[in-house]
């Protein structure tokens, strides 16, 4: 059983471009979480999704950020019009239930 | 305000000794607490979960305690090895509905020296 997959592992964008981060949860996991880790800071919750539904987006910035978890395919975290402050590591985690979360390797976004 | 505090200073210990890491929290009522390990450039790896009605949990060389009166969890690694060197994160899940979003401490870096 493969672990949580994230791609790309590294992403470089110029200010104003769009960034799309993908997360494939572990097989059988229907809960997906996105976290962001800024340099020298801890992991911060962004959004919690189940298939086709956003359950909790209390950690998402109000503008430019969106997330989806379609019926088929990976979960996508989308950042429009990126700014330098968006540079961070973005981690996806999946869970089969409401307890242990299994994290992917992360996508490191660098905004030039 | 809500806070989760872990020692920001790195902990250096000798191989074979017991490492003890601390997680303190304020203004939370956690349903349970988890410990993760994170290596540079990688995602956190789940280690142990302890519920609010449990005092202690063990897994191989790892032991976690949870004191809801002191609002503190201790994480112990016995017979430590250089391979245990990493950053260790504690994370809380509060008693609220809507899933179990984790709130993380900033982590403590452990270095086990030969």
PDB file of C-alpha atoms in Angstrom:
ATOM      1  CA  UNK A   1       0.000   0.000   0.000  1.00  0.00           C
ATOM      2  CA  UNK A   2       1.714   3.148  -1.197  1.00  0.00           C
ATOM      3  CA  UNK A   3       1.847   6.078   1.175  1.00  0.00           C
ATOM      4  CA  UNK A   4       0.411   9.519   0.599  1.00  0.00           C
ATOM      5  CA  UNK A   5       1.732  10.908  -2.680  1.00  0.00           C
ATOM      6  CA  UNK A   6       2.277  14.551  -3.373  1.00  0.00           C
ATOM      7  CA  UNK A   7       3.447  16.215  -6.536  1.00  0.00           C
ATOM      8  CA  UNK A   8       5.313  18.091  -7.524  1.00  0.00           C
ATOM      9  CA  UNK A   9       7.882  17.838  -4.749  1.00  0.00           C
ATOM     10  CA  UNK A  10       9.320  21.216  -5.656  1.00  0.00           C
ATOM     11  CA  UNK A  11       7.538  24.027  -7.453  1.00  0.00           C
ATOM     12  CA  UNK A  12       8.934  27.393  -8.489  1.00  0.00           C
ATOM     13  CA  UNK A  13       6.562  30.147  -9.500  1.00  0.00           C
ATOM     14  CA  UNK A  14       6.917  33.824 -10.256  1.00  0.00           C
ATOM     15  CA  UNK A  15       4.746  36.335  -8.451  1.00  0.00           C
ATOM     16  CA  UNK A  16       1.278  36.459  -9.966  1.00  0.00           C
ATOM     17  CA  UNK A  17       1.323  32.906 -11.354  1.00  0.00           C
ATOM     18  CA  UNK A  18      -0.853  30.047 -10.202  1.00  0.00           C
ATOM     19  CA  UNK A  19       0.356  27.087  -8.179  1.00  0.00           C
ATOM     20  CA  UNK A  20      -1.401  23.716  -8.212  1.00  0.00           C
ATOM     21  CA  UNK A  21      -0.433  21.139  -5.618  1.00  0.00           C
ATOM     22  CA  UNK A  22      -1.686  17.577  -5.861  1.00  0.00           C
ATOM     23  CA  UNK A  23      -2.251  14.974  -3.195  1.00  0.00           C
ATOM     24  CA  UNK A  24      -3.204  11.333  -3.660  1.00  0.00           C
ATOM     25  CA  UNK A  25      -4.306   9.847  -0.341  1.00  0.00           C
ATOM     26  CA  UNK A  26      -3.549   6.338   0.775  1.00  0.00           C
ATOM     27  CA  UNK A  27      -5.852   3.691  -0.624  1.00  0.00           C
ATOM     28  CA  UNK A  28      -9.058   3.504   1.336  1.00  0.00           C
ATOM     29  CA  UNK A  29      -8.596   6.890   3.009  1.00  0.00           C
ATOM     30  CA  UNK A  30     -11.478   9.281   2.498  1.00  0.00           C
ATOM     31  CA  UNK A  31     -10.270  12.129   4.721  1.00  0.00           C
ATOM     32  CA  UNK A  32      -7.701  14.613   3.393  1.00  0.00           C
ATOM     33  CA  UNK A  33      -6.049  17.477   5.254  1.00  0.00           C
ATOM     34  CA  UNK A  34      -3.735  20.226   3.996  1.00  0.00           C
ATOM     35  CA  UNK A  35      -1.175  21.921   6.233  1.00  0.00           C
ATOM     36  CA  UNK A  36       1.355  24.647   5.576  1.00  0.00           C
ATOM     37  CA  UNK A  37       4.786  24.964   7.178  1.00  0.00           C
ATOM     38  CA  UNK A  38       6.379  28.368   6.854  1.00  0.00           C
ATOM     39  CA  UNK A  39      10.131  28.706   7.402  1.00  0.00           C
ATOM     40  CA  UNK A  40      10.955  28.540  11.121  1.00  0.00           C
ATOM     41  CA  UNK A  41       7.290  27.980  12.010  1.00  0.00           C
ATOM     42  CA  UNK A  42       5.194  24.997  12.927  1.00  0.00           C
ATOM     43  CA  UNK A  43       2.696  23.183  10.784  1.00  0.00           C
ATOM     44  CA  UNK A  44      -0.583  25.059  10.443  1.00  0.00           C
ATOM     45  CA  UNK A  45      -3.889  23.483   9.463  1.00  0.00           C
ATOM     46  CA  UNK A  46      -5.454  24.844   6.295  1.00  0.00           C
ATOM     47  CA  UNK A  47      -8.386  22.694   5.177  1.00  0.00           C
ATOM     48  CA  UNK A  48     -10.081  19.348   5.748  1.00  0.00           C
ATOM     49  CA  UNK A  49     -11.925  17.604   2.930  1.00  0.00           C
ATOM     50  CA  UNK A  50     -13.826  14.425   2.316  1.00  0.00           C
ATOM     51  CA  UNK A  51     -14.736  13.218  -1.155  1.00  0.00           C
ATOM     52  CA  UNK A  52     -16.409  16.125  -2.976  1.00  0.00           C
ATOM     53  CA  UNK A  53     -16.919  18.094   0.244  1.00  0.00           C
ATOM     54  CA  UNK A  54     -15.010  20.755   2.146  1.00  0.00           C
ATOM     55  CA  UNK A  55     -15.617  20.012   5.823  1.00  0.00           C
ATOM     56  CA  UNK A  56     -13.472  22.660   7.512  1.00  0.00           C
ATOM     57  CA  UNK A  57     -11.613  25.465   5.767  1.00  0.00           C
ATOM     58  CA  UNK A  58     -11.042  27.609   8.823  1.00  0.00           C
ATOM     59  CA  UNK A  59      -7.269  27.717   8.215  1.00  0.00           C
ATOM     60  CA  UNK A  60      -7.423  28.787   4.601  1.00  0.00           C
ATOM     61  CA  UNK A  61      -6.615  32.382   3.669  1.00  0.00           C
ATOM     62  CA  UNK A  62      -9.808  34.052   2.499  1.00  0.00           C
ATOM     63  CA  UNK A  63      -8.498  34.979  -0.920  1.00  0.00           C
ATOM     64  CA  UNK A  64      -6.482  33.236  -3.642  1.00  0.00           C
ATOM     65  CA  UNK A  65      -6.518  29.801  -1.974  1.00  0.00           C
ATOM     66  CA  UNK A  66      -8.920  26.998  -2.802  1.00  0.00           C
ATOM     67  CA  UNK A  67      -9.022  23.244  -2.355  1.00  0.00           C
ATOM     68  CA  UNK A  68     -10.981  20.367  -3.799  1.00  0.00           C
ATOM     69  CA  UNK A  69     -11.178  16.610  -3.473  1.00  0.00           C
ATOM     70  CA  UNK A  70     -13.157  15.310  -6.428  1.00  0.00           C
ATOM     71  CA  UNK A  71     -14.896  11.968  -6.639  1.00  0.00           C
ATOM     72  CA  UNK A  72     -12.143  10.736  -8.939  1.00  0.00           C
ATOM     73  CA  UNK A  73      -8.555  11.839  -8.804  1.00  0.00           C
ATOM     74  CA  UNK A  74      -6.293  13.580  -6.347  1.00  0.00           C
ATOM     75  CA  UNK A  75      -7.017  16.430  -3.997  1.00  0.00           C
ATOM     76  CA  UNK A  76      -5.841  19.777  -5.356  1.00  0.00           C
ATOM     77  CA  UNK A  77      -4.698  22.839  -3.438  1.00  0.00           C
ATOM     78  CA  UNK A  78      -4.739  25.828  -5.733  1.00  0.00           C
ATOM     79  CA  UNK A  79      -3.069  29.147  -5.061  1.00  0.00           C
ATOM     80  CA  UNK A  80      -3.844  31.933  -7.482  1.00  0.00           C
ATOM     81  CA  UNK A  81      -1.653  34.984  -8.038  1.00  0.00           C
ATOM     82  CA  UNK A  82       1.088  33.744  -5.763  1.00  0.00           C
ATOM     83  CA  UNK A  83       3.093  36.175  -3.641  1.00  0.00           C
ATOM     84  CA  UNK A  84       6.471  35.707  -1.964  1.00  0.00           C
ATOM     85  CA  UNK A  85       4.777  35.077   1.379  1.00  0.00           C
ATOM     86  CA  UNK A  86       3.227  31.911  -0.055  1.00  0.00           C
ATOM     87  CA  UNK A  87       6.675  30.289  -0.164  1.00  0.00           C
ATOM     88  CA  UNK A  88       6.441  27.349   2.210  1.00  0.00           C
ATOM     89  CA  UNK A  89       6.207  23.592   2.445  1.00  0.00           C
ATOM     90  CA  UNK A  90       2.670  22.317   1.888  1.00  0.00           C
ATOM     91  CA  UNK A  91       1.825  18.943   3.368  1.00  0.00           C
ATOM     92  CA  UNK A  92      -1.135  16.754   2.693  1.00  0.00           C
ATOM     93  CA  UNK A  93      -2.290  14.104   5.145  1.00  0.00           C
ATOM     94  CA  UNK A  94      -4.883  11.393   4.753  1.00  0.00           C
ATOM     95  CA  UNK A  95      -6.794   9.370   7.282  1.00  0.00           C
ATOM     96  CA  UNK A  96      -9.137   6.369   7.192  1.00  0.00           C
ATOM     97  CA  UNK A  97     -11.026   7.684  10.208  1.00  0.00           C
ATOM     98  CA  UNK A  98     -11.063  10.608  12.567  1.00  0.00           C
ATOM     99  CA  UNK A  99      -7.755   9.818  14.238  1.00  0.00           C
ATOM    100  CA  UNK A 100      -4.289   9.077  12.914  1.00  0.00           C
ATOM    101  CA  UNK A 101      -3.177  11.140   9.956  1.00  0.00           C
ATOM    102  CA  UNK A 102      -0.521   9.970   7.514  1.00  0.00           C
ATOM    103  CA  UNK A 103       1.500  12.693   5.879  1.00  0.00           C
ATOM    104  CA  UNK A 104       2.935  12.947   2.415  1.00  0.00           C
ATOM    105  CA  UNK A 105       6.460  14.171   1.646  1.00  0.00           C
ATOM    106  CA  UNK A 106       5.257  17.710   0.972  1.00  0.00           C
ATOM    107  CA  UNK A 107       5.513  20.182  -1.877  1.00  0.00           C
ATOM    108  CA  UNK A 108       8.045  22.949  -1.441  1.00  0.00           C
ATOM    109  CA  UNK A 109       6.788  26.069  -3.136  1.00  0.00           C
ATOM    110  CA  UNK A 110       9.203  28.877  -3.919  1.00  0.00           C
ATOM    111  CA  UNK A 111       7.829  32.148  -5.231  1.00  0.00           C
ATOM    112  CA  UNK A 112      10.372  34.337  -6.977  1.00  0.00           C
TER     113      UNK A 112
ATOM    114  CA  UNK B   1      -4.951  32.555  23.904  1.00  0.00           C
ATOM    115  CA  UNK B   2      -4.332  28.930  22.973  1.00  0.00           C
ATOM    116  CA  UNK B   3      -0.722  27.817  23.007  1.00  0.00           C
ATOM    117  CA  UNK B   4       1.224  24.611  22.505  1.00  0.00           C
ATOM    118  CA  UNK B   5       4.798  24.908  23.694  1.00  0.00           C
ATOM    119  CA  UNK B   6       7.719  22.639  23.055  1.00  0.00           C
ATOM    120  CA  UNK B   7      11.342  23.341  23.923  1.00  0.00           C
ATOM    121  CA  UNK B   8      12.693  25.446  21.100  1.00  0.00           C
ATOM    122  CA  UNK B   9      16.263  24.639  22.026  1.00  0.00           C
ATOM    123  CA  UNK B  10      17.742  21.476  20.613  1.00  0.00           C
ATOM    124  CA  UNK B  11      18.185  18.571  22.985  1.00  0.00           C
ATOM    125  CA  UNK B  12      21.580  16.846  22.760  1.00  0.00           C
ATOM    126  CA  UNK B  13      22.037  13.512  24.493  1.00  0.00           C
ATOM    127  CA  UNK B  14      24.449  10.606  24.404  1.00  0.00           C
ATOM    128  CA  UNK B  15      23.637   7.354  22.718  1.00  0.00           C
ATOM    129  CA  UNK B  16      22.041   4.884  25.097  1.00  0.00           C
ATOM    130  CA  UNK B  17      20.501   7.535  27.356  1.00  0.00           C
ATOM    131  CA  UNK B  18      16.791   8.327  27.654  1.00  0.00           C
ATOM    132  CA  UNK B  19      15.576  11.415  25.825  1.00  0.00           C
ATOM    133  CA  UNK B  20      12.618  13.255  27.366  1.00  0.00           C
ATOM    134  CA  UNK B  21      10.733  15.861  25.378  1.00  0.00           C
ATOM    135  CA  UNK B  22       8.035  18.112  26.799  1.00  0.00           C
ATOM    136  CA  UNK B  23       4.800  19.438  25.338  1.00  0.00           C
ATOM    137  CA  UNK B  24       2.812  21.979  27.359  1.00  0.00           C
ATOM    138  CA  UNK B  25      -0.486  23.478  26.343  1.00  0.00           C
ATOM    139  CA  UNK B  26      -2.787  26.221  27.594  1.00  0.00           C
ATOM    140  CA  UNK B  27      -6.442  26.971  26.932  1.00  0.00           C
ATOM    141  CA  UNK B  28      -7.100  23.670  25.215  1.00  0.00           C
ATOM    142  CA  UNK B  29      -9.266  20.741  26.126  1.00  0.00           C
ATOM    143  CA  UNK B  30      -7.689  18.075  23.977  1.00  0.00           C
ATOM    144  CA  UNK B  31      -9.557  14.933  23.090  1.00  0.00           C
ATOM    145  CA  UNK B  32      -6.201  13.374  22.347  1.00  0.00           C
ATOM    146  CA  UNK B  33      -2.602  14.183  21.684  1.00  0.00           C
ATOM    147  CA  UNK B  34      -0.231  12.779  19.080  1.00  0.00           C
ATOM    148  CA  UNK B  35       3.519  12.735  18.639  1.00  0.00           C
ATOM    149  CA  UNK B  36       5.170  12.874  15.245  1.00  0.00           C
ATOM    150  CA  UNK B  37       8.730  12.691  14.017  1.00  0.00           C
ATOM    151  CA  UNK B  38       9.927  14.918  11.187  1.00  0.00           C
ATOM    152  CA  UNK B  39      13.232  14.585   9.364  1.00  0.00           C
ATOM    153  CA  UNK B  40      14.639  17.464   7.259  1.00  0.00           C
ATOM    154  CA  UNK B  41      12.854  17.773   3.924  1.00  0.00           C
ATOM    155  CA  UNK B  42      10.241  15.159   4.786  1.00  0.00           C
ATOM    156  CA  UNK B  43       6.696  14.971   6.065  1.00  0.00           C
ATOM    157  CA  UNK B  44       5.837  14.168   9.689  1.00  0.00           C
ATOM    158  CA  UNK B  45       5.648  10.488  10.591  1.00  0.00           C
ATOM    159  CA  UNK B  46       3.071   9.377  13.153  1.00  0.00           C
ATOM    160  CA  UNK B  47       4.513   7.785  16.294  1.00  0.00           C
ATOM    161  CA  UNK B  48       1.963   7.568  19.089  1.00  0.00           C
ATOM    162  CA  UNK B  49      -1.530   8.722  20.035  1.00  0.00           C
ATOM    163  CA  UNK B  50      -2.757   9.093  23.610  1.00  0.00           C
ATOM    164  CA  UNK B  51      -6.309   9.908  24.627  1.00  0.00           C
ATOM    165  CA  UNK B  52      -7.355  12.290  27.374  1.00  0.00           C
ATOM    166  CA  UNK B  53      -8.447   9.426  29.621  1.00  0.00           C
ATOM    167  CA  UNK B  54      -5.142   7.560  29.247  1.00  0.00           C
ATOM    168  CA  UNK B  55      -2.143   8.255  31.465  1.00  0.00           C
ATOM    169  CA  UNK B  56       0.557   6.433  29.547  1.00  0.00           C
ATOM    170  CA  UNK B  57       1.172   4.705  26.221  1.00  0.00           C
ATOM    171  CA  UNK B  58       4.146   2.621  25.101  1.00  0.00           C
ATOM    172  CA  UNK B  59       5.459   1.406  21.788  1.00  0.00           C
ATOM    173  CA  UNK B  60       8.812  -0.357  21.686  1.00  0.00           C
ATOM    174  CA  UNK B  61      11.378   2.211  22.971  1.00  0.00           C
ATOM    175  CA  UNK B  62       8.824   5.027  23.039  1.00  0.00           C
ATOM    176  CA  UNK B  63       6.667   6.114  25.948  1.00  0.00           C
ATOM    177  CA  UNK B  64       4.179   8.959  26.161  1.00  0.00           C
ATOM    178  CA  UNK B  65       2.473  10.324  29.248  1.00  0.00           C
ATOM    179  CA  UNK B  66      -0.471  12.694  29.336  1.00  0.00           C
ATOM    180  CA  UNK B  67      -1.363  14.769  32.393  1.00  0.00           C
ATOM    181  CA  UNK B  68      -4.520  16.799  31.762  1.00  0.00           C
ATOM    182  CA  UNK B  69      -4.198  18.461  35.172  1.00  0.00           C
ATOM    183  CA  UNK B  70      -0.706  19.770  34.451  1.00  0.00           C
ATOM    184  CA  UNK B  71      -1.666  20.233  30.777  1.00  0.00           C
ATOM    185  CA  UNK B  72       1.475  18.431  29.760  1.00  0.00           C
ATOM    186  CA  UNK B  73       2.674  15.471  27.749  1.00  0.00           C
ATOM    187  CA  UNK B  74       6.099  13.904  28.078  1.00  0.00           C
ATOM    188  CA  UNK B  75       7.657  11.870  25.285  1.00  0.00           C
ATOM    189  CA  UNK B  76      10.458   9.467  26.182  1.00  0.00           C
ATOM    190  CA  UNK B  77      12.855   7.560  23.943  1.00  0.00           C
ATOM    191  CA  UNK B  78      14.799   4.949  25.872  1.00  0.00           C
ATOM    192  CA  UNK B  79      18.159   3.530  24.764  1.00  0.00           C
ATOM    193  CA  UNK B  80      18.438   6.348  22.259  1.00  0.00           C
ATOM    194  CA  UNK B  81      20.347   5.881  19.008  1.00  0.00           C
ATOM    195  CA  UNK B  82      21.831   8.332  16.507  1.00  0.00           C
ATOM    196  CA  UNK B  83      19.031   7.287  14.119  1.00  0.00           C
ATOM    197  CA  UNK B  84      16.562   8.849  16.572  1.00  0.00           C
ATOM    198  CA  UNK B  85      17.962  12.296  15.735  1.00  0.00           C
ATOM    199  CA  UNK B  86      15.093  14.311  14.262  1.00  0.00           C
ATOM    200  CA  UNK B  87      12.538  16.977  15.157  1.00  0.00           C
ATOM    201  CA  UNK B  88       9.661  15.727  17.296  1.00  0.00           C
ATOM    202  CA  UNK B  89       6.286  17.399  17.099  1.00  0.00           C
ATOM    203  CA  UNK B  90       3.360  17.179  19.442  1.00  0.00           C
ATOM    204  CA  UNK B  91      -0.117  17.842  18.105  1.00  0.00           C
ATOM    205  CA  UNK B  92      -3.485  18.262  19.811  1.00  0.00           C
ATOM    206  CA  UNK B  93      -6.986  17.516  18.678  1.00  0.00           C
ATOM    207  CA  UNK B  94      -9.565  19.427  20.692  1.00  0.00           C
ATOM    208  CA  UNK B  95     -13.031  18.298  21.762  1.00  0.00           C
ATOM    209  CA  UNK B  96     -14.875  19.887  18.849  1.00  0.00           C
ATOM    210  CA  UNK B  97     -16.777  18.474  15.939  1.00  0.00           C
ATOM    211  CA  UNK B  98     -15.907  18.594  12.252  1.00  0.00           C
ATOM    212  CA  UNK B  99     -12.948  16.307  11.987  1.00  0.00           C
ATOM    213  CA  UNK B 100      -9.657  16.124  13.776  1.00  0.00           C
ATOM    214  CA  UNK B 101      -7.575  18.978  12.500  1.00  0.00           C
ATOM    215  CA  UNK B 102      -4.245  18.848  14.255  1.00  0.00           C
ATOM    216  CA  UNK B 103      -2.759  21.831  16.048  1.00  0.00           C
ATOM    217  CA  UNK B 104       1.006  21.421  16.195  1.00  0.00           C
ATOM    218  CA  UNK B 105       3.709  22.678  18.485  1.00  0.00           C
ATOM    219  CA  UNK B 106       6.831  24.052  16.834  1.00  0.00           C
ATOM    220  CA  UNK B 107       8.804  20.930  17.616  1.00  0.00           C
ATOM    221  CA  UNK B 108      11.961  20.036  19.506  1.00  0.00           C
ATOM    222  CA  UNK B 109      15.092  18.979  17.668  1.00  0.00           C
ATOM    223  CA  UNK B 110      16.783  15.942  19.190  1.00  0.00           C
ATOM    224  CA  UNK B 111      20.417  15.056  18.494  1.00  0.00           C
ATOM    225  CA  UNK B 112      21.755  11.750  19.725  1.00  0.00           C
ATOM    226  CA  UNK B 113      25.529  11.676  19.755  1.00  0.00           C
ATOM    227  CA  UNK B 114      27.855   8.696  19.757  1.00  0.00           C
TER     228      UNK B 114
END
